Coordinates of C-alpha atoms in Angstrom, one line a residue:
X884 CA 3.2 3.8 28.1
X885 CA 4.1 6.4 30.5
X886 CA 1.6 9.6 30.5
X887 CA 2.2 10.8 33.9
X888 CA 3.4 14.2 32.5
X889 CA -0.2 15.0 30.6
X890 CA 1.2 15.4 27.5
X891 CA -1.0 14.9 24.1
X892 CA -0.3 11.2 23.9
X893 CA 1.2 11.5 20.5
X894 CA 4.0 13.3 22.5
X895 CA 4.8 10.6 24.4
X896 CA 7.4 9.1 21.7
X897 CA 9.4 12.6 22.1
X898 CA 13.0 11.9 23.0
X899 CA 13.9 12.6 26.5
X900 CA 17.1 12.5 29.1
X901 CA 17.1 11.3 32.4
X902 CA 16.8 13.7 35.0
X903 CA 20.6 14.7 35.8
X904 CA 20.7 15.7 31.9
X905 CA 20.0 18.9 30.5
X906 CA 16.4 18.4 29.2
X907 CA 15.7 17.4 25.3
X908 CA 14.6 21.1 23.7
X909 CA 14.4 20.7 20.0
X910 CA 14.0 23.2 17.4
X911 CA 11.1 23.6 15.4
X912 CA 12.5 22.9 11.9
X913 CA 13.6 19.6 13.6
X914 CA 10.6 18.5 15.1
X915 CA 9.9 14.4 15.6
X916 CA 6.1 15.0 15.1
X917 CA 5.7 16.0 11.2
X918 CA 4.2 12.8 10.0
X919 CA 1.0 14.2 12.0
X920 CA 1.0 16.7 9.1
X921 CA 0.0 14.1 7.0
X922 CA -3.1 12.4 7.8
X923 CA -3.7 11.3 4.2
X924 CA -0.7 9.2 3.8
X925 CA -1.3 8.1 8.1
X926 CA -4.4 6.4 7.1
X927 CA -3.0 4.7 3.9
X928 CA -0.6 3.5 6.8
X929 CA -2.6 1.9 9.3
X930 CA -5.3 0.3 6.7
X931 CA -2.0 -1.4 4.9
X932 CA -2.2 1.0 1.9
X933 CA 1.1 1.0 -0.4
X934 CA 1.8 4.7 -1.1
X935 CA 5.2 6.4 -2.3
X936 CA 7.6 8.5 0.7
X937 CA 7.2 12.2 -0.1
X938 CA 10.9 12.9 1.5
X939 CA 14.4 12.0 -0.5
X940 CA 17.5 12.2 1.6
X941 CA 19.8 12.5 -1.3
X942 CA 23.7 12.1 -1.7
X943 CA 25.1 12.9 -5.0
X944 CA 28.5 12.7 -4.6
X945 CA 31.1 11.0 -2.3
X946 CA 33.8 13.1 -2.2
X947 CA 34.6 16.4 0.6
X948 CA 37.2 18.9 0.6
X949 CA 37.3 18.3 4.7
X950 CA 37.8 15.5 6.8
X951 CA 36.6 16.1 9.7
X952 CA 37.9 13.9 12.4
X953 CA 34.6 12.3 13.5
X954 CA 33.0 11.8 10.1
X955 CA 31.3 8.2 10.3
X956 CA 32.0 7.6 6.5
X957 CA 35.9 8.5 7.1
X958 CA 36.5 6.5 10.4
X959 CA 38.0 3.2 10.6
X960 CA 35.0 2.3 13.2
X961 CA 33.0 2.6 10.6
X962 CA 34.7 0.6 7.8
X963 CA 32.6 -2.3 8.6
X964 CA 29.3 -1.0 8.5
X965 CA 29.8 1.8 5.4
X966 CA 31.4 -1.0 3.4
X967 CA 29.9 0.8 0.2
X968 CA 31.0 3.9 0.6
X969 CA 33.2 5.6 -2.1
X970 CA 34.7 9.0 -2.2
X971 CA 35.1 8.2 -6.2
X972 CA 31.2 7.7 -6.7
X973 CA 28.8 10.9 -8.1
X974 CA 25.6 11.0 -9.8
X975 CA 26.5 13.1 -12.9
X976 CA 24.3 15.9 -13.2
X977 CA 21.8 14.7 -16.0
X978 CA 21.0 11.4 -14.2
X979 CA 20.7 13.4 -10.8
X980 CA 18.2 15.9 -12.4
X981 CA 16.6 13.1 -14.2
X982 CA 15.7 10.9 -10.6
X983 CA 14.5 14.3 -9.0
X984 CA 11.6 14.7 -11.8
X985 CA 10.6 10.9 -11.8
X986 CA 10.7 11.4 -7.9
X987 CA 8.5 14.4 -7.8
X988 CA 6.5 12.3 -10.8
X989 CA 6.2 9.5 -8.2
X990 CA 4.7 11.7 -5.1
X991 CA 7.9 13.3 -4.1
X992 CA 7.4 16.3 -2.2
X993 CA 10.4 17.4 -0.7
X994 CA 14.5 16.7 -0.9
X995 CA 17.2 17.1 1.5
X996 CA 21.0 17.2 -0.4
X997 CA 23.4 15.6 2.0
X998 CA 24.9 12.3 1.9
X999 CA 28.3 11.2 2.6
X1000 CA 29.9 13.4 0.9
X1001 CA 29.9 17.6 0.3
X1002 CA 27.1 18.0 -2.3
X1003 CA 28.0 21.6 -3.1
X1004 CA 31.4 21.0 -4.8
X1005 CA 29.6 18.9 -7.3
X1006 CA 29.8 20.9 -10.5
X1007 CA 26.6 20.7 -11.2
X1008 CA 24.8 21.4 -7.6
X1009 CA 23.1 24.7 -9.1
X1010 CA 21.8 23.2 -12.2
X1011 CA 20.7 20.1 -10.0
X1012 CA 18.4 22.5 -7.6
X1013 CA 16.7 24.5 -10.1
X1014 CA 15.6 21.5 -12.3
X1015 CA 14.1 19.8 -8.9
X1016 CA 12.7 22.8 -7.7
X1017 CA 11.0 23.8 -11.3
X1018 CA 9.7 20.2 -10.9
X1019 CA 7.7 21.1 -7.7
X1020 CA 10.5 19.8 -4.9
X1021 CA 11.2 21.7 -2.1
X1022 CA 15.1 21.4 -1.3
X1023 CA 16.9 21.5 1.7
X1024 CA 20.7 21.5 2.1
X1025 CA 22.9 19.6 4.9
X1026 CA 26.5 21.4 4.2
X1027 CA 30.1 22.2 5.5
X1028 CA 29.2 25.8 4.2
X1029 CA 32.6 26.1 2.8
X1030 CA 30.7 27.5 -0.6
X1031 CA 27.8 29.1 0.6
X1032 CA 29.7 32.1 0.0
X1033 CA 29.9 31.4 -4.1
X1034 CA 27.5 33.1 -6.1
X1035 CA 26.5 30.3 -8.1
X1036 CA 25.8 28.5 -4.6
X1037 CA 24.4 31.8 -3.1
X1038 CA 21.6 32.5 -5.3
X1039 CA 21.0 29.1 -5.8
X1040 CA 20.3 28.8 -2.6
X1041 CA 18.8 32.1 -2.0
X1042 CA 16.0 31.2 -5.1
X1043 CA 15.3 27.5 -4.4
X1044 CA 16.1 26.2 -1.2
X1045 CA 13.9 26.2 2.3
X1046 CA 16.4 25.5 4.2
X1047 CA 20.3 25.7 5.0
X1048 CA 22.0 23.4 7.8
X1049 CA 25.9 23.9 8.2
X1050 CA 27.8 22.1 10.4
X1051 CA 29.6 24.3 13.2
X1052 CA 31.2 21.9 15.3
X1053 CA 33.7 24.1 16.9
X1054 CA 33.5 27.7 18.7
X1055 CA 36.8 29.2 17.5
X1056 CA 38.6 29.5 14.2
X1057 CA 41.3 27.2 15.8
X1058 CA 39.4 24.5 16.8
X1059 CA 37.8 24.3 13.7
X1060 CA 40.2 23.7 11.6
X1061 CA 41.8 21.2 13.6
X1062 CA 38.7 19.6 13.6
X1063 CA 37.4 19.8 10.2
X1064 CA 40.8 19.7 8.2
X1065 CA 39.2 22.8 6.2
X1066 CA 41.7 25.1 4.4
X1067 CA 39.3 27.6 2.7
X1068 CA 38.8 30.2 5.6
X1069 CA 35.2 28.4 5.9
X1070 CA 34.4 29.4 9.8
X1071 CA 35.3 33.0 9.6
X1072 CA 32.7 33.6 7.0
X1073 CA 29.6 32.1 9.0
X1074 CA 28.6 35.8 10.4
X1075 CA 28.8 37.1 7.1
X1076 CA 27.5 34.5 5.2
X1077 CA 24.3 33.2 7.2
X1078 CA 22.7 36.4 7.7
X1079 CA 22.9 37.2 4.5
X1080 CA 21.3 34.0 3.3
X1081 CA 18.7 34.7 5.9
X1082 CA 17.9 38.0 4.3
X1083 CA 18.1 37.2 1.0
X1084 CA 16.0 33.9 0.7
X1085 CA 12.9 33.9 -1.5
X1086 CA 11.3 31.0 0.5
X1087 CA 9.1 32.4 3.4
X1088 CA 9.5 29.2 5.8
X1089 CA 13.3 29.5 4.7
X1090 CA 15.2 28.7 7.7
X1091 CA 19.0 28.5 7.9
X1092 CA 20.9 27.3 11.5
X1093 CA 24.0 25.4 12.5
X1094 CA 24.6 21.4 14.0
X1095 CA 27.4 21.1 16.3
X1096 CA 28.7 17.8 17.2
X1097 CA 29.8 17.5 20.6
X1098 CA 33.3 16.1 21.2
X1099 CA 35.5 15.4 23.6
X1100 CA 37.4 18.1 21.2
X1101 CA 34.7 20.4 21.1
X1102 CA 32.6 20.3 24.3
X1103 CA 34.4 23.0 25.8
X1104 CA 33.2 25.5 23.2
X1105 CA 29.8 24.9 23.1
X1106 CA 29.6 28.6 24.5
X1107 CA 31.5 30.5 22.4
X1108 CA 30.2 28.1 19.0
X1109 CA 26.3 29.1 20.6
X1110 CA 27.1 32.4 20.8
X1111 CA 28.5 33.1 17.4
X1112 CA 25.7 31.0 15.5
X1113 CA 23.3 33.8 17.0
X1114 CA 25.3 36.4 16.4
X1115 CA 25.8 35.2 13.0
X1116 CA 21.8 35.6 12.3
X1117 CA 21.4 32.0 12.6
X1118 CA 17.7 30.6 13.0
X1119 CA 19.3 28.0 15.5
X1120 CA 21.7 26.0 16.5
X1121 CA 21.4 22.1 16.9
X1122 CA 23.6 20.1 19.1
X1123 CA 24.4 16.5 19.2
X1124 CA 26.4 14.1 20.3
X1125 CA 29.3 12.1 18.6
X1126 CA 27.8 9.2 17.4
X1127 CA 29.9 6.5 15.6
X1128 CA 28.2 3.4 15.4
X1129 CA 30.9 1.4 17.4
X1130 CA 31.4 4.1 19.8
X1131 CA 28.1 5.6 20.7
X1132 CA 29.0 8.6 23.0
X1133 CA 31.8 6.8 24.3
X1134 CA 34.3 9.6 23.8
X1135 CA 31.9 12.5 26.0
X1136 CA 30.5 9.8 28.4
X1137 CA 33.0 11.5 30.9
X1138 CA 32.2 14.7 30.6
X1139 CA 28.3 14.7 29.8
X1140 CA 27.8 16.5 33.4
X1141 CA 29.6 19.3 31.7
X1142 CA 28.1 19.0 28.3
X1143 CA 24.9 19.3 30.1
X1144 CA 25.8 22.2 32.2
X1145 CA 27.2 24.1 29.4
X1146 CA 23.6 23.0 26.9
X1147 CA 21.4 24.1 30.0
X1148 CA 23.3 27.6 29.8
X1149 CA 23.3 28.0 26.4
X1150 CA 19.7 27.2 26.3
X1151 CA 19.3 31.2 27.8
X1152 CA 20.1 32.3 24.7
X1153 CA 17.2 31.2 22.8
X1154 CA 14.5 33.8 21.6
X1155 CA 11.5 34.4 19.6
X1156 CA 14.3 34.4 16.5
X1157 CA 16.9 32.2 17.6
X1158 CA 16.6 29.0 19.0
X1159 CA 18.5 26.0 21.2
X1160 CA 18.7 23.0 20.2
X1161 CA 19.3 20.6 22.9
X1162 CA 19.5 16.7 22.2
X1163 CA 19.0 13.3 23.4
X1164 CA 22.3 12.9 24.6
X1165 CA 21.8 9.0 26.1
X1166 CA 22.5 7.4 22.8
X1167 CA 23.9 3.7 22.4
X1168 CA 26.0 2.7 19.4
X1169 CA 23.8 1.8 16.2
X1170 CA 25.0 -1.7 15.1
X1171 CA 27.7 -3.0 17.5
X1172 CA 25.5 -3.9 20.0
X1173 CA 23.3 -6.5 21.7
X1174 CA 21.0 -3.9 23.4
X1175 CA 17.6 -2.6 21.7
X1176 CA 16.9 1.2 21.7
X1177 CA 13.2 1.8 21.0
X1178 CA 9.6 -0.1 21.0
X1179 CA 9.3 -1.1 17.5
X1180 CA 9.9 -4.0 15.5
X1181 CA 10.0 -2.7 11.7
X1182 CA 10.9 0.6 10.1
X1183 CA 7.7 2.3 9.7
X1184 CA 9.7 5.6 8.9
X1185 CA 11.1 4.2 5.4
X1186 CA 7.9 4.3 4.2
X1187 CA 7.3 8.0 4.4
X1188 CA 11.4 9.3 3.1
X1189 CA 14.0 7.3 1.8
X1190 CA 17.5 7.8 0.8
X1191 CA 19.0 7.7 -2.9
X1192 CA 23.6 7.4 -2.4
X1193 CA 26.3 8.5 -4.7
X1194 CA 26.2 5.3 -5.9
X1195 CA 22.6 5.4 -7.5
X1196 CA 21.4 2.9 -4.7
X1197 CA 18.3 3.5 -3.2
X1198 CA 18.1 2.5 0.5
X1199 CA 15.5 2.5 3.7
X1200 CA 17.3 5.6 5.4
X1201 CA 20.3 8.0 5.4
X1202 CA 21.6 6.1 8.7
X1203 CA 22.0 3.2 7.1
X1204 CA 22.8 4.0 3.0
X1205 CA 25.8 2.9 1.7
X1206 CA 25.7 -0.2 3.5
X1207 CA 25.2 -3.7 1.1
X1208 CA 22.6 -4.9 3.7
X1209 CA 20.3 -2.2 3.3
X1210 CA 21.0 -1.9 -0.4
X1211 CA 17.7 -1.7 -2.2
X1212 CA 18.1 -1.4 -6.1
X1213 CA 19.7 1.2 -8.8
X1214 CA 17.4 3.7 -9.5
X1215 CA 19.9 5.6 -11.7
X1216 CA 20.1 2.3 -14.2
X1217 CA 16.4 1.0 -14.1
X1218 CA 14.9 4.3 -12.5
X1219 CA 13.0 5.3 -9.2
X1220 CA 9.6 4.1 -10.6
X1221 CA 10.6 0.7 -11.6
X1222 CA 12.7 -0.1 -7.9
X1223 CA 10.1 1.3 -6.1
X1224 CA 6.7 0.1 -7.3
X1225 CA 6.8 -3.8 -7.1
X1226 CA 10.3 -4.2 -7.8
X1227 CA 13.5 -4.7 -5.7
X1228 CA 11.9 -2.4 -2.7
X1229 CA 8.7 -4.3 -2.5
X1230 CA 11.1 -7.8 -2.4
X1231 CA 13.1 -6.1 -0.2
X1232 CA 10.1 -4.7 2.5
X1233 CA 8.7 -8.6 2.0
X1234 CA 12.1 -10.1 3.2
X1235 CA 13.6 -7.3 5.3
X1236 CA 13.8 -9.0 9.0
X1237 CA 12.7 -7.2 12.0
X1238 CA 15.0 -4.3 12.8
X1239 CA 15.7 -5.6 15.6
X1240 CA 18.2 -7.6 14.3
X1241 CA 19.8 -4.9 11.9
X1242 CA 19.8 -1.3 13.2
X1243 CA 19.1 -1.9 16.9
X1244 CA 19.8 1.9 17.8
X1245 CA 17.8 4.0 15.3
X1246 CA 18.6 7.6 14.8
X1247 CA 14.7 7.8 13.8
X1248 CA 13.2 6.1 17.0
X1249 CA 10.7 9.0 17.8
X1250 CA 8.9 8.7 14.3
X1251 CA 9.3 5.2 14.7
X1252 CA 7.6 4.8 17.8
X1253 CA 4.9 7.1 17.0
X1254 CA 4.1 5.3 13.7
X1255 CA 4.3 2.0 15.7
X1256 CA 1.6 3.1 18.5
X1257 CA -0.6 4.5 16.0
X1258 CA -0.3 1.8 14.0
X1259 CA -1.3 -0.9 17.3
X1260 CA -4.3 1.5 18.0
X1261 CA -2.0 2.5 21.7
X1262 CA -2.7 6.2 20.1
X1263 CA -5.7 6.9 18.3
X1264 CA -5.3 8.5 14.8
X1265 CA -7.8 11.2 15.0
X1266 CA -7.2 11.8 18.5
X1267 CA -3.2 12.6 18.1
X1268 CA -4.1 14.4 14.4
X1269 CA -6.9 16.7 16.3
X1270 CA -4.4 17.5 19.5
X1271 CA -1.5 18.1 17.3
X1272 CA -3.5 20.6 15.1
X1273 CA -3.8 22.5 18.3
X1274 CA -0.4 22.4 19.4
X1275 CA 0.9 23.1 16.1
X1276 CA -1.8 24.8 13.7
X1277 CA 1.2 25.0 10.7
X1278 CA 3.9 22.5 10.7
X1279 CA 7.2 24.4 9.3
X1280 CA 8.5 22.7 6.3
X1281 CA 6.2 19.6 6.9
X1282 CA 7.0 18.0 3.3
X1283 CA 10.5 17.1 5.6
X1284 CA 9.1 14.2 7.7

């Protein structure tokens, strides 16, 4: 464990690029770090204690009204691993409201509406948010933002959610629709839109920013897309790079000196209201491959948030839902409670090999590691709780682990 660079050792897990990369610079809403938020459930943890996740990353429907061109769930690299994925499957909206009260019922804390599909054209997104947000849940919202501009959406939004992130993936109107497929005049209403959201949200952590997925289509715009997300009144922008689980960043690898140029300039931009997101761009590919990212041997991060698909299946984690190895139980036909405590997830955490020979890349290999030195006694618990109250004194939206 390298501690060269003095940093509070709970730190140490932080993602990082090698030294001809632009330097990892991550936003706060994203931070890797919010399980220390939680010393309660940290000690159920390392004594062996059962206790339910607090975080639901939920899909409730399949379908999108774009297709944009690096989407895992619409690639044929991806047929393989996403091999239950349907654009025909959705939670109607009585059984979706129905899961979010037995999951706040059960310990559920927060929920995070995304999935592989857009969960704001389901018909009854609105009605969905206020039901799980009169139950107690705080909601966020992964979107194409193609609706944000809707009323129902709007105040829906505006009144329940604490937090908003749309995917940019482009810096001009052109590129973006090439991209994305969209025919609903969805990019040049992000100025409008965002700021508005910003100013109009009840929530007082409410955050709202931008992802943009670096391409070998894109990379060239990271500029102008930077730009425009803080003009737009953006809270941030988050970039990341293409990541298919067959691929990797095999389709940037060429140009990641430029990436990284263009990430380290943008960086400039940040301020005490807007910030940079920069990423871990030395990703390998998730399953299609013999080499192990990360120093863990089990997923200790499914035990804090899980993921519900639009096919009623609850699974570990939103990298791997919608795939039958990971498949868990139905919590729509024999409900969260009954899949959860003792049933198919318990048989499932008893017979689940080591990740190691399942998702060898992990998307959540910071929490992981953390979890997994705390959990040897490499990192102290009271020691890494005490520094991080010091470094952070209030973790934004913390209920999002």
């Amino acid at each position: 464990m390298d501690t060269s660079d003095h940093r509070p050792l709970y730190q140490i897990a932080r993602p990082k690029n090698s030294d001809a990369l632009a330097a990892v610079a991550l936003d706060e809403a994203h931070a890797p770090d919010k399980v220390l938020a939680h010393g309660d459930l940290l000690r159920k943890f390392i004594a062996g204690e059962e206790f339910p996740p607090v975080h639901m990353r939920l899909g409730i429907m399949g379908a999108c009204n774009m297709r944009c061109n690096f989407c895992n769930f619409h690639s044929p690299n991806e047929e393989n691993f996403y091999d239950l994925f349907s654009y025909k499957d959705s939670l109607r909206t009585p059984k979706a409201i129905g899961l979010l009260r037995e999951f706040a019922d059960n310990g559920g804390r927060a929920v995070t509406f995304c999935g592989s599909g857009e969960c704001t054209i389901h018909p009854g997104y609105a009605e969905i948010c206020n039901a799980g947000h009169e139950a107690g849940l705080r909601i966020g919202l992964i979107t194409n933002g193609s609706r944000l501009h809707r009323p129902a959406i709007a105040d829906t939004v505006v009144n329940t959610h604490t937090w908003v992130r749309i995917g940019l993936n482009a810096g001009t109107e052109a590129t973006f629709n090439e991209i994305t497929r969209d025919h609903e005049h969805t990019f040049s209403r992000f100025v409008s839109s965002v700021g508005q959201l910003r100013s109009a949200a009840v929530d007082p952590d409410f955050r709202i920013g931008f992802n943009f997925v670096i391409t070998e289509q894109n990379y060239r715009e990271i500029r102008q897309a930077a730009a425009l997300a803080a003009e737009s009144g953006a809270h941030y922008v988050r970039f990341e790079p293409e990541f298919y689980s067959a691929l990797g960043h095999e389709t940037i690898e060429s140009v990641m000196t430029e990436v990284s140029e263009a990430l380290n300039e943008v960086r400039a931009l940040s301020t005490d209201d807007f910030e940079v997101s920069v990423p871990k761009l030395e990703r390998g590919p998730m399953d299609q491959v013999e080499a192990v990212e990360g120093d863990f041997e089990r997923c200790h991060y499914s035990r804090f948030v899980t993921a519900v698909g639009a096919d009623g299946h609850l699974y570990p984690c939103p990298q791997v839902h919608l795939n039958s190895r990971y498949r868990i139980g139905n919590v729509i036909d024999d409900g969260y409670a009954n899949v959860l405590e003792g049933g198919p997830r318990a048989e499932w955490e008893a017979t689940n090999p080591k990740r190691t020979a399942l998702c060898k890349s992990c998307f959540y290999r910071p929490q992981n590691e953390l979890l997994e030195m705390l959990h040897r006694g490499q990192i102290k618990l009271d020691t890494a709780l005490a520094d991080y109250q010091v470094e952070v004194p209030k973790t934004l939206h913390a209920d999002f682990v």
